[in-house]
CSV table of C-alpha atoms and ligand atoms in Angstrom, one decimal:
chain,number,residue,atom,x,y,z
A,1,MET,CA,-19.0,-1.1,17.7
A,2,ILE,CA,-16.4,0.8,19.8
A,3,SER,CA,-15.4,4.1,18.4
A,4,ARG,CA,-11.9,4.7,16.7
A,5,ARG,CA,-11.5,7.9,18.8
A,6,LYS,CA,-12.5,6.3,22.2
A,7,PHE,CA,-10.8,3.2,21.7
A,8,LEU,CA,-7.6,4.9,20.5
A,9,GLY,CA,-7.8,7.3,23.4
A,10,ALA,CA,-8.0,4.5,26.1
A,11,GLY,CA,-4.3,3.3,26.5
A,12,ALA,CA,-1.9,5.2,24.0
A,13,ILE,CA,0.8,4.2,26.1
A,14,GLY,CA,2.8,2.0,23.8
A,15,ALA,CA,6.2,3.8,24.0
A,16,ALA,CA,8.8,1.5,22.1
A,17,ILE,CA,11.5,2.3,19.8
A,18,ILE,CA,11.4,1.4,16.2
A,19,ALA,CA,13.7,-1.3,15.6
A,20,PRO,CA,16.4,-0.2,13.3
A,21,PRO,CA,16.1,-2.2,9.6
A,22,TRP,CA,18.6,-4.8,8.5
A,23,ARG,CA,19.8,-5.1,4.8
A,24,VAL,CA,19.2,-8.6,3.2
A,25,ALA,CA,20.5,-8.5,0.1
A,26,ALA,CA,24.2,-8.5,-1.0
A,27,GLU,CA,25.5,-10.3,-3.8
A,28,ASP,CA,25.1,-14.2,-3.3
A,29,ALA,CA,23.5,-13.3,-0.3
A,30,PRO,CA,22.0,-16.6,1.2
A,31,TYR,CA,17.7,-16.5,1.0
A,32,MET,CA,16.3,-14.6,3.9
A,33,VAL,CA,13.3,-16.5,5.3
A,34,GLN,CA,10.1,-15.0,5.3
A,35,GLU,CA,7.9,-17.2,7.3
A,36,PRO,CA,4.1,-15.8,7.8
A,37,ARG,CA,3.2,-17.6,11.0
A,38,PRO,CA,0.5,-16.8,13.9
A,39,ALA,CA,2.2,-14.7,16.5
A,40,ALA,CA,1.1,-12.3,19.4
A,41,VAL,CA,2.2,-8.9,19.3
A,42,PRO,CA,1.4,-5.8,21.7
A,43,LEU,CA,0.1,-3.9,18.9
A,44,ALA,CA,-2.7,-2.4,21.3
A,45,GLY,CA,-0.1,-1.1,23.6
A,46,VAL,CA,2.1,-2.5,26.2
A,47,ASP,CA,-0.7,-2.2,29.0
A,48,LYS,CA,-3.1,-4.3,27.1
A,49,PRO,CA,-3.0,-8.0,26.2
A,50,ALA,CA,-1.0,-9.2,23.2
A,51,VAL,CA,-3.1,-9.3,20.2
A,52,SER,CA,-3.0,-12.4,18.0
A,53,VAL,CA,-1.9,-11.7,14.3
A,54,TRP,CA,-0.1,-13.2,11.5
A,55,GLY,CA,3.0,-11.5,10.7
A,56,TYR,CA,6.2,-12.9,8.5
A,57,ASN,CA,8.4,-14.4,11.0
A,58,GLY,CA,6.2,-13.3,13.7
A,59,LYS,CA,6.4,-9.9,13.2
A,60,VAL,CA,4.2,-6.9,12.3
A,61,PRO,CA,5.2,-5.3,10.2
A,62,GLY,CA,7.4,-8.1,8.9
A,63,PRO,CA,11.3,-7.8,8.2
A,64,LEU,CA,12.0,-4.5,6.7
A,65,ILE,CA,13.8,-5.5,3.7
A,66,ARG,CA,16.5,-3.4,2.6
A,67,ALA,CA,18.4,-3.4,-1.2
A,68,ARG,CA,20.3,-1.2,-3.3
A,69,ARG,CA,18.6,-0.5,-6.5
A,70,GLY,CA,20.1,-2.9,-9.3
A,71,GLU,CA,20.6,-5.5,-6.3
A,72,ARG,CA,19.0,-9.2,-6.3
A,73,LEU,CA,16.8,-10.0,-3.3
A,74,ARG,CA,16.2,-13.1,-2.4
A,75,LEU,CA,13.2,-14.3,-0.3
A,76,ARG,CA,12.3,-17.7,1.0
A,77,LEU,CA,8.4,-17.7,1.6
A,78,LYS,CA,8.3,-20.7,4.1
A,79,ASN,CA,4.4,-21.3,4.7
A,80,GLY,CA,3.7,-21.2,8.3
A,81,LEU,CA,-0.1,-20.8,8.1
A,82,GLU,CA,-2.8,-23.2,7.9
A,83,GLN,CA,-4.0,-21.6,4.6
A,84,PRO,CA,-2.3,-21.1,1.5
A,85,THR,CA,-0.6,-17.9,1.0
A,86,THR,CA,1.9,-16.0,-1.3
A,87,ILE,CA,4.2,-12.9,-1.0
A,88,HIS,CA,3.3,-9.6,-3.5
A,89,TRP,CA,6.2,-6.7,-3.7
A,90,HIS,CA,4.0,-3.9,-3.9
A,91,GLY,CA,5.1,-1.2,-6.5
A,92,ILE,CA,8.2,-3.3,-7.8
A,93,ARG,CA,8.3,-3.4,-11.6
A,94,ILE,CA,9.2,-7.0,-11.1
A,95,ASP,CA,9.6,-10.0,-13.2
A,96,ASN,CA,6.2,-11.5,-13.7
A,97,ALA,CA,7.1,-14.7,-12.9
A,98,MET,CA,8.1,-13.0,-9.0
A,99,ASP,CA,4.9,-10.9,-8.7
A,100,GLY,CA,3.1,-13.4,-6.0
A,101,VAL,CA,-0.4,-13.5,-7.6
A,102,PRO,CA,-2.0,-17.1,-7.1
A,103,GLY,CA,-3.4,-18.6,-10.2
A,104,LEU,CA,-2.0,-16.0,-12.7
A,105,THR,CA,2.2,-15.7,-12.3
A,106,GLN,CA,2.2,-19.0,-9.5
A,107,ASP,CA,0.3,-21.5,-7.2
A,108,ALA,CA,-0.4,-20.2,-4.2
A,109,VAL,CA,2.2,-22.1,-1.3
A,110,LEU,CA,0.3,-24.6,0.8
A,111,PRO,CA,0.7,-24.6,4.4
A,112,GLY,CA,4.6,-26.0,5.0
A,113,GLY,CA,5.3,-25.1,1.5
A,114,GLU,CA,8.0,-23.1,0.0
A,115,PHE,CA,8.6,-20.8,-2.7
A,116,ASP,CA,11.5,-18.8,-3.6
A,117,TYR,CA,11.3,-15.2,-4.9
A,118,SER,CA,14.3,-14.0,-6.5
A,119,PHE,CA,14.4,-10.7,-8.5
A,120,ILE,CA,16.2,-7.0,-9.1
A,121,ALA,CA,14.0,-4.0,-8.1
A,122,PRO,CA,14.9,-1.4,-10.9
A,123,ASP,CA,13.8,1.4,-8.7
A,124,ALA,CA,14.9,2.9,-5.7
A,125,GLY,CA,11.9,4.0,-3.6
A,126,THR,CA,10.0,3.1,-0.5
A,127,TYR,CA,7.7,-0.1,-1.2
A,128,TRP,CA,5.8,-3.1,0.8
A,129,TYR,CA,5.2,-6.4,0.6
A,130,HIS,CA,2.2,-8.4,1.5
A,131,SER,CA,0.2,-11.4,1.1
A,132,HIS,CA,-1.8,-11.9,-2.1
A,133,ALA,CA,-3.9,-14.7,-1.1
A,134,LYS,CA,-7.0,-14.3,0.6
A,135,THR,CA,-5.7,-10.8,0.9
A,136,TRP,CA,-8.8,-9.2,2.5
A,137,GLU,CA,-7.8,-11.4,5.8
A,138,GLN,CA,-4.1,-11.9,5.5
A,139,VAL,CA,-3.1,-8.5,5.4
A,140,ALA,CA,-5.7,-7.6,8.0
A,141,ARG,CA,-4.2,-9.9,10.0
A,142,GLY,CA,-0.9,-8.5,9.9
A,143,LEU,CA,1.0,-9.8,6.8
A,144,TYR,CA,2.8,-7.0,5.6
A,145,GLY,CA,6.2,-5.0,5.4
A,146,LEU,CA,8.1,-2.4,4.0
A,147,LEU,CA,10.6,-2.7,1.3
A,148,VAL,CA,13.3,-0.1,0.7
A,149,ILE,CA,15.1,0.3,-2.2
A,150,GLU,CA,18.4,2.3,-1.5
A,151,GLU,CA,19.4,5.3,-3.9
A,152,GLU,CA,22.8,4.6,-5.3
A,153,THR,CA,23.7,8.1,-4.0
A,154,ALA,CA,21.5,8.6,-0.7
A,155,PRO,CA,19.9,12.2,-0.2
A,156,LYS,CA,21.1,13.6,2.7
A,157,VAL,CA,19.3,13.0,5.7
A,158,ASP,CA,20.1,12.3,9.2
A,159,ARG,CA,17.5,9.6,10.0
A,160,ASP,CA,15.4,7.3,8.0
A,161,ILE,CA,12.6,6.3,9.3
A,162,ALA,CA,9.9,3.5,8.5
A,163,PHE,CA,6.5,4.3,9.0
A,164,ALA,CA,3.8,1.7,8.1
A,165,ALA,CA,0.3,2.7,9.2
A,166,ASP,CA,-2.4,0.2,9.6
A,167,ASP,CA,-6.3,0.5,10.6
A,168,TRP,CA,-7.2,-2.4,12.6
A,169,ARG,CA,-10.4,-3.4,13.6
A,170,LEU,CA,-10.3,-5.0,17.2
A,171,ASP,CA,-13.4,-6.6,19.3
A,172,GLY,CA,-14.1,-5.7,22.7
A,173,ASP,CA,-11.4,-8.1,24.4
A,174,GLY,CA,-8.9,-6.1,22.2
A,175,GLN,CA,-8.3,-9.0,19.6
A,176,ILE,CA,-8.6,-8.7,15.7
A,177,ASP,CA,-12.7,-8.9,15.0
A,178,GLU,CA,-12.6,-12.6,13.5
A,179,GLN,CA,-16.6,-12.5,13.4
A,180,SER,CA,-16.6,-9.6,10.7
A,181,PHE,CA,-14.3,-11.4,8.5
A,182,GLY,CA,-16.5,-11.8,5.1
A,183,ALA,CA,-19.1,-9.4,6.1
A,184,MET,CA,-21.2,-8.8,3.2
A,185,HIS,CA,-21.9,-5.0,4.3
A,186,ASP,CA,-18.0,-4.5,4.2
A,187,TRP,CA,-17.9,-6.0,0.9
A,188,SER,CA,-20.3,-4.0,-0.8
A,189,HIS,CA,-19.8,-0.7,1.0
A,190,GLY,CA,-16.6,1.0,1.8
A,191,GLY,CA,-14.8,-2.0,3.1
A,192,ARG,CA,-13.3,-3.1,6.2
A,193,MET,CA,-13.1,0.0,8.5
A,194,GLY,CA,-11.1,-0.5,11.5
A,195,ASN,CA,-11.6,1.3,15.3
A,196,TRP,CA,-7.5,1.2,16.2
A,197,LEU,CA,-4.7,2.9,14.4
A,198,THR,CA,-0.6,1.7,14.5
A,199,VAL,CA,2.5,2.6,13.2
A,200,ASN,CA,4.6,-0.1,12.4
A,201,GLY,CA,2.7,-2.1,14.5
A,202,LEU,CA,2.6,0.1,17.8
A,203,THR,CA,0.0,2.3,19.3
A,204,ASP,CA,1.1,5.5,19.4
A,205,PRO,CA,4.8,4.9,19.4
A,206,VAL,CA,7.9,7.6,20.2
A,207,ILE,CA,9.8,7.6,17.5
A,208,PRO,CA,13.1,9.1,19.1
A,209,VAL,CA,14.7,12.3,17.2
A,210,ARG,CA,17.2,14.9,17.6
A,211,ALA,CA,16.9,18.6,17.5
A,212,GLY,CA,18.1,20.0,14.4
A,213,GLU,CA,17.6,16.4,12.5
A,214,ARG,CA,16.6,16.3,9.0
A,215,LEU,CA,13.9,12.8,8.7
A,216,ARG,CA,13.2,11.0,5.8
A,217,LEU,CA,9.9,8.9,6.9
A,218,ARG,CA,8.6,6.6,4.7
A,219,LEU,CA,5.3,6.3,5.0
A,220,ILE,CA,3.0,3.6,3.9
A,221,ASN,CA,-1.0,2.8,4.3
A,222,THR,CA,-1.2,-0.9,4.8
A,223,ALA,CA,-4.9,-0.3,5.3
A,224,ASN,CA,-7.6,-2.9,4.2
A,225,ALA,CA,-9.7,0.1,3.3
A,226,ARG,CA,-9.3,3.4,5.0
A,227,THR,CA,-7.4,6.1,3.6
A,228,LEU,CA,-5.1,7.9,6.0
A,229,ALA,CA,-4.1,11.5,6.2
A,230,PHE,CA,-0.9,12.5,8.3
A,231,ASP,CA,-0.2,16.0,9.3
A,232,PHE,CA,3.2,16.6,10.9
A,233,ASP,CA,2.0,19.5,13.7
A,234,ARG,CA,4.2,22.2,13.7
A,235,LEU,CA,7.1,20.9,11.6
A,236,ALA,CA,8.1,21.6,8.0
A,237,ALA,CA,7.4,18.8,5.9
A,238,HIS,CA,8.2,18.1,2.5
A,239,VAL,CA,7.0,15.3,0.1
A,240,ILE,CA,10.0,14.0,-2.0
A,241,ALA,CA,8.4,10.8,-3.8
A,242,LEU,CA,5.1,9.1,-4.1
A,243,ASP,CA,4.8,5.2,-4.6
A,244,GLY,CA,8.6,5.3,-5.0
A,245,GLN,CA,8.9,7.4,-7.4
A,246,PRO,CA,10.6,10.8,-7.0
A,247,VAL,CA,8.6,14.1,-7.1
A,248,PRO,CA,9.7,17.4,-7.1
A,249,PRO,CA,9.4,18.6,-3.1
A,250,SER,CA,6.3,20.0,-2.3
A,251,SER,CA,4.6,20.8,1.5
A,252,PRO,CA,1.6,18.5,2.0
A,253,GLY,CA,-1.7,20.9,2.0
A,254,VAL,CA,-4.0,21.7,5.0
A,255,ASP,CA,-5.3,17.6,4.6
A,256,GLY,CA,-2.0,16.4,5.4
A,257,VAL,CA,0.0,13.6,3.3
A,258,ILE,CA,-3.2,11.8,1.9
A,259,LEU,CA,-2.5,8.1,1.6
A,260,ALA,CA,-5.1,5.9,-0.3
A,261,PRO,CA,-5.1,2.1,1.1
A,262,ALA,CA,-1.5,0.8,-0.5
A,263,GLN,CA,0.0,4.1,-1.5
A,264,GLN,CA,3.3,5.3,-0.3
A,265,ALA,CA,4.9,8.5,0.0
A,266,ASP,CA,8.4,9.9,1.5
A,267,VAL,CA,8.4,12.7,3.7
A,268,ILE,CA,11.2,14.9,4.9
A,269,ILE,CA,10.6,16.6,8.4
A,270,ASP,CA,13.0,18.7,9.7
A,271,ILE,CA,12.8,18.7,13.6
A,272,ASP,CA,12.7,22.0,15.4
A,273,GLY,CA,12.4,21.8,19.1
A,274,LYS,CA,14.1,21.6,22.3
A,275,PRO,CA,15.0,18.6,24.2
A,276,GLY,CA,12.6,16.6,25.7
A,277,ASP,CA,9.8,18.0,23.2
A,278,ALA,CA,7.2,15.6,21.9
A,279,ILE,CA,5.8,16.6,18.5
A,280,PRO,CA,2.8,14.5,17.9
A,281,VAL,CA,2.2,12.9,14.3
A,282,TRP,CA,-1.7,13.4,13.5
A,283,GLU,CA,-3.9,10.9,11.6
A,284,VAL,CA,-6.3,13.8,10.0
A,285,SER,CA,-8.6,11.6,7.7
A,286,THR,CA,-11.5,12.0,9.8
A,287,ARG,CA,-13.1,15.0,11.4
A,288,TYR,CA,-11.0,13.7,14.5
A,289,ARG,CA,-7.2,14.3,14.8
A,290,LEU,CA,-5.8,11.2,16.2
A,291,LYS,CA,-2.5,10.7,17.4
A,292,ALA,CA,-0.3,8.1,15.3
A,293,ALA,CA,3.1,8.8,16.8
A,294,ARG,CA,5.3,10.8,18.7
A,295,LEU,CA,9.0,12.0,17.6
A,296,VAL,CA,10.4,13.0,21.1
A,297,ILE,CA,13.7,14.7,20.8
A,298,SER,CA,16.4,13.5,23.1
A,299,GLY,CA,18.6,15.5,25.3
A,300,LYS,CA,21.6,15.8,23.0
A,301,PRO,CA,22.5,19.6,21.7
A,302,PRO,CA,21.0,20.5,18.4
A,303,LEU,CA,22.6,18.4,15.1
A,304,ARG,CA,22.3,22.3,13.5
A,305,ASP,CA,20.7,25.5,14.4
A,306,ARG,CA,18.6,26.1,11.8
A,307,PRO,CA,17.2,23.9,9.2
A,308,PRO,CA,18.7,23.5,6.1
A,309,GLU,CA,17.4,25.4,3.5
A,310,GLU,CA,17.5,23.4,0.5
A,311,PRO,CA,15.2,20.6,0.3
A,312,VAL,CA,15.8,17.2,-0.4
A,313,VAL,CA,15.5,16.3,-4.2
A,314,LEU,CA,16.0,12.5,-4.9
A,315,PRO,CA,18.1,11.4,-7.5
A,316,ALA,CA,15.7,10.1,-10.4
A,317,ASN,CA,15.4,6.7,-11.0
A,318,ALA,CA,16.0,5.3,-14.5
A,319,PRO,CA,13.0,7.3,-16.4
A,320,LEU,CA,10.4,5.4,-17.2
A,321,PRO,CA,9.6,4.9,-20.5
A,322,LYS,CA,7.6,8.0,-22.7
A,323,LEU,CA,4.2,7.9,-23.4
A,324,LYS,CA,3.2,7.9,-27.0
A,325,PRO,CA,-0.2,8.9,-26.8
A,326,ASN,CA,-0.7,8.9,-30.3
A,327,ASP,CA,0.0,5.1,-30.6
A,328,ALA,CA,-1.7,4.4,-27.9
A,329,LYS,CA,-4.2,1.8,-27.0
A,330,HIS,CA,-7.5,2.8,-25.8
A,331,ILE,CA,-9.3,0.8,-23.1
A,332,GLU,CA,-12.5,2.1,-21.2
A,333,LEU,CA,-12.9,0.6,-17.7
A,334,VAL,CA,-16.6,1.1,-16.0
A,335,MET,CA,-16.8,0.5,-12.3
A,336,GLU,CA,-20.0,-0.3,-11.2
A,337,GLY,CA,-21.6,-2.3,-8.5
A,338,GLY,CA,-21.9,-2.0,-4.6
A,339,ALA,CA,-24.5,-0.7,-2.2
A,340,MET,CA,-26.1,2.1,-4.1
A,341,GLY,CA,-25.0,1.0,-7.5
A,342,GLY,CA,-28.0,-0.2,-9.1
A,343,LEU,CA,-26.1,-3.4,-10.6
A,344,ARG,CA,-28.5,-5.8,-11.6
A,345,GLU,CA,-26.3,-8.5,-13.5
A,346,GLY,CA,-22.8,-9.0,-14.3
A,347,SER,CA,-20.9,-12.0,-16.0
A,348,ILE,CA,-18.5,-14.5,-15.3
A,349,ASP,CA,-16.2,-15.8,-18.4
A,350,GLY,CA,-19.1,-15.1,-20.9
A,351,LYS,CA,-21.9,-16.3,-18.4
A,352,MET,CA,-24.5,-14.0,-16.9
A,353,PHE,CA,-25.6,-14.0,-13.7
A,354,SER,CA,-28.3,-12.1,-12.1
A,355,ILE,CA,-27.7,-9.7,-8.8
A,356,ARG,CA,-28.6,-12.1,-6.5
A,357,GLU,CA,-26.7,-14.9,-8.1
A,358,LEU,CA,-24.0,-12.7,-7.7
A,359,VAL,CA,-24.1,-12.0,-4.2
A,360,GLU,CA,-24.8,-15.4,-3.5
A,361,LYS,CA,-21.1,-15.6,-4.9
A,362,LYS,CA,-20.1,-13.1,-2.9
A,363,LEU,CA,-19.3,-10.8,-6.2
A,364,VAL,CA,-21.3,-7.6,-5.9
A,365,TRP,CA,-18.8,-4.9,-8.1
A,366,ALA,CA,-17.8,-5.3,-11.5
A,367,PHE,CA,-15.5,-4.2,-14.1
A,368,ASN,CA,-17.6,-3.5,-17.9
A,369,GLY,CA,-20.2,-5.7,-16.5
A,370,LYS,CA,-17.7,-8.4,-15.4
A,371,ALA,CA,-17.8,-9.4,-11.9
A,372,GLY,CA,-14.3,-10.8,-10.4
A,373,MET,CA,-11.6,-12.5,-12.0
A,374,GLN,CA,-11.9,-13.7,-15.3
A,375,LYS,CA,-10.1,-15.9,-17.6
A,376,GLN,CA,-10.0,-13.4,-20.3
A,377,PRO,CA,-7.8,-10.2,-19.7
A,378,LEU,CA,-9.2,-6.9,-20.3
A,379,VAL,CA,-6.5,-6.3,-22.8
A,380,ALA,CA,-4.0,-8.1,-24.4
A,381,ILE,CA,-1.2,-5.1,-25.6
A,382,PRO,CA,2.0,-5.4,-27.2
A,383,ARG,CA,4.8,-5.2,-25.5
A,384,GLY,CA,6.0,-1.1,-25.7
A,385,ARG,CA,3.1,0.0,-26.5
A,386,THR,CA,1.3,2.9,-24.8
A,387,ALA,CA,-1.9,2.1,-23.0
A,388,VAL,CA,-4.7,4.6,-22.1
A,389,ILE,CA,-7.0,3.4,-19.5
A,390,ASN,CA,-10.1,5.6,-18.6
A,391,MET,CA,-11.8,4.9,-15.6
A,392,VAL,CA,-15.3,5.7,-14.9
A,393,ASN,CA,-16.7,5.5,-11.3
A,394,LYS,CA,-20.3,4.7,-11.6
A,395,THR,CA,-20.3,3.4,-8.0
A,396,ALA,CA,-21.2,5.1,-4.7
A,397,PHE,CA,-17.8,4.9,-3.2
A,398,PHE,CA,-14.2,5.9,-4.0
A,399,HIS,CA,-11.6,3.1,-5.1
A,400,ALA,CA,-7.7,2.8,-4.7
A,401,MET,CA,-6.8,1.6,-8.1
A,402,HIS,CA,-3.4,-0.5,-8.6
A,403,LEU,CA,-2.0,-1.7,-11.3
A,404,HIS,CA,1.0,-4.2,-10.9
A,405,GLY,CA,4.4,-4.5,-12.5
A,406,HIS,CA,4.1,-0.6,-13.9
A,407,HIS,CA,3.9,2.8,-12.8
A,408,PHE,CA,1.4,4.8,-14.4
A,409,ARG,CA,0.4,8.6,-14.6
A,410,VAL,CA,-2.9,10.5,-14.6
A,411,ILE,CA,-3.3,12.7,-18.0
A,412,GLU,CA,-7.1,13.6,-17.4
A,413,ARG,CA,-9.3,13.9,-14.9
A,414,ASP,CA,-13.1,14.8,-15.3
A,415,GLY,CA,-12.5,15.6,-19.0
A,416,LYS,CA,-9.7,17.7,-18.1
A,417,PRO,CA,-6.1,17.2,-19.4
A,418,VAL,CA,-3.6,16.8,-16.1
A,419,ALA,CA,0.3,17.5,-17.1
A,420,GLY,CA,3.0,16.4,-15.1
A,421,ALA,CA,1.0,14.0,-12.6
A,422,PRO,CA,3.5,12.1,-10.6
A,423,TRP,CA,4.0,8.2,-11.6
A,424,ARG,CA,1.9,6.0,-9.3
A,425,ASP,CA,1.2,2.7,-8.8
A,426,THR,CA,-2.1,3.1,-7.0
A,427,GLU,CA,-4.5,6.1,-7.7
A,428,LEU,CA,-7.8,7.3,-5.8
A,429,VAL,CA,-11.0,7.4,-8.3
A,430,LYS,CA,-13.4,9.4,-6.5
A,431,ARG,CA,-17.2,8.6,-6.5
A,432,ASN,CA,-18.7,9.7,-10.0
A,433,GLU,CA,-15.1,10.6,-10.9
A,434,GLN,CA,-13.7,9.6,-14.1
A,435,VAL,CA,-9.7,9.3,-14.7
A,436,ARG,CA,-7.9,8.6,-17.3
A,437,ILE,CA,-4.7,7.0,-16.8
A,438,ALA,CA,-1.5,6.0,-18.9
A,439,PHE,CA,1.6,3.8,-19.2
A,440,VAL,CA,4.0,2.2,-21.2
A,441,ALA,CA,3.0,-1.7,-21.0
A,442,ASP,CA,6.7,-2.6,-21.2
A,443,ASN,CA,6.8,-5.3,-18.7
A,444,PRO,CA,5.9,-8.6,-20.2
A,445,GLY,CA,3.6,-10.8,-18.3
A,446,LYS,CA,0.2,-10.9,-16.5
A,447,TRP,CA,-0.2,-8.1,-14.7
A,448,LEU,CA,-3.5,-7.5,-12.4
A,449,PHE,CA,-5.3,-4.2,-12.2
A,450,HIS,CA,-7.7,-4.1,-9.1
A,451,CYS,CA,-9.0,-2.1,-6.6
A,452,HIS,CA,-6.8,-2.1,-3.3
A,453,MET,CA,-9.8,-1.9,-0.9
A,454,LEU,CA,-9.4,-5.8,-0.1
A,455,GLU,CA,-12.9,-6.4,0.4
A,456,HIS,CA,-13.7,-4.4,-3.0
A,457,VAL,CA,-11.2,-6.7,-4.9
A,458,ALA,CA,-12.6,-10.1,-3.1
A,459,ALA,CA,-15.9,-9.0,-4.1
A,460,GLY,CA,-15.3,-8.4,-8.1
A,461,MET,CA,-13.0,-5.4,-8.7
A,462,ILE,CA,-10.4,-6.8,-10.4
A,463,THR,CA,-9.2,-7.5,-13.8
A,464,TRP,CA,-5.9,-7.9,-15.6
A,465,ILE,CA,-3.7,-7.2,-18.6
A,466,ASP,CA,-1.6,-9.4,-20.9
A,467,VAL,CA,1.8,-7.9,-22.1
A,468,ALA,CA,3.0,-9.8,-24.5
B,501,C2O,CU1,-0.5,-4.2,-3.3
B,501,C2O,CU2,-2.2,-6.6,-6.0
B,501,C2O,O1,-1.4,-5.3,-4.3
B,502,CU,CU1,-12.6,-0.1,-4.5
């Protein structure tokens, strides 16, 4: 395997301007077509052969979708793949029928088929969309895009930039390593780790900026399994939202802005420098500092002499329903399995299987002794009730646990109460860690709760809750 660093260092010339986003949803707007299909894109750099991918409308990332909070989005999926597919609108507290989960909220859309998604996004923020069918392959091949829901009153920034980061596994020919799709080693260990980093489908892209400007960077981690972390070199940065929901501004620590697979963050950056300066954005999740992108300052005179003093504070979304811990439904979720996990057996719809039988089914992880999707939910909960899920990670790996249709907050970690944690749709649970989360189950329907490391969910780390 070519080392990530060497591969990245080899030809990071992809200097391209990030296309401006476009709006799709006005009231009564026609359906915007989202057609996943094979395409070839220059993700490895302009001096490298184009890479065969699957992209929405032939692009990676797919079209950047923008709508205002409360506006109806209408998107028509036309399946141009040779596999069934769906689209999931990650992080949106959506109408259940539009959640895009095959076998749970809709039938998968067959090749050549169509499905109309129509929904209102209740919260402003930075979200994303991705395939939810054979996700471990379809997302790895490029089927994702950004979904931006604008605030009614936009915060004062000079530039609004999308930053979708991905971790690809390319082979010796610089193409997607197809041989290793489904590799049991990835499925039973830390998932499919890549060796090539892109931002907005480009290698080390140039992001044009102007001195004195204030940027809003909308970061998402679309990688199958790798946690990413970003550092903005000498620039002052502050995080203003996580998983779409505003948080009080805070500076990222020395470890940078950390994004588990699927997580989103909004970061304000003040551009300080001279015309022509190129300021690297570093990916610092490993011991290597990898160049993710470059902020290149144009020749225009500075927009202001010194950065604005006040941090940007986002207007609150409609408040999430208040937790009622005293009247909560408590649910245990023991996470087991994987390599070095000691799982010996697991059940599927009430039938027991030995680990050997489970491995044959490619199910090597379990929640509460149940491997993979079950006919029965983890819990059925009446609408409006507070749910408290206690996650106990008995595996040798961390997991990025994602809940559909709701935002939750951590209320306890390793036995210690946590106050005022951000509302999130995905939370990292470290090995041997215990994390208690809470949310009000106010959105009726059938909602997945799974690890967002796409090999782990495929290999068993999945369950669902029924809100009625
Ligand atoms: Cu972003 Cu169930 O997924
Ligand atoms: Cu996992």
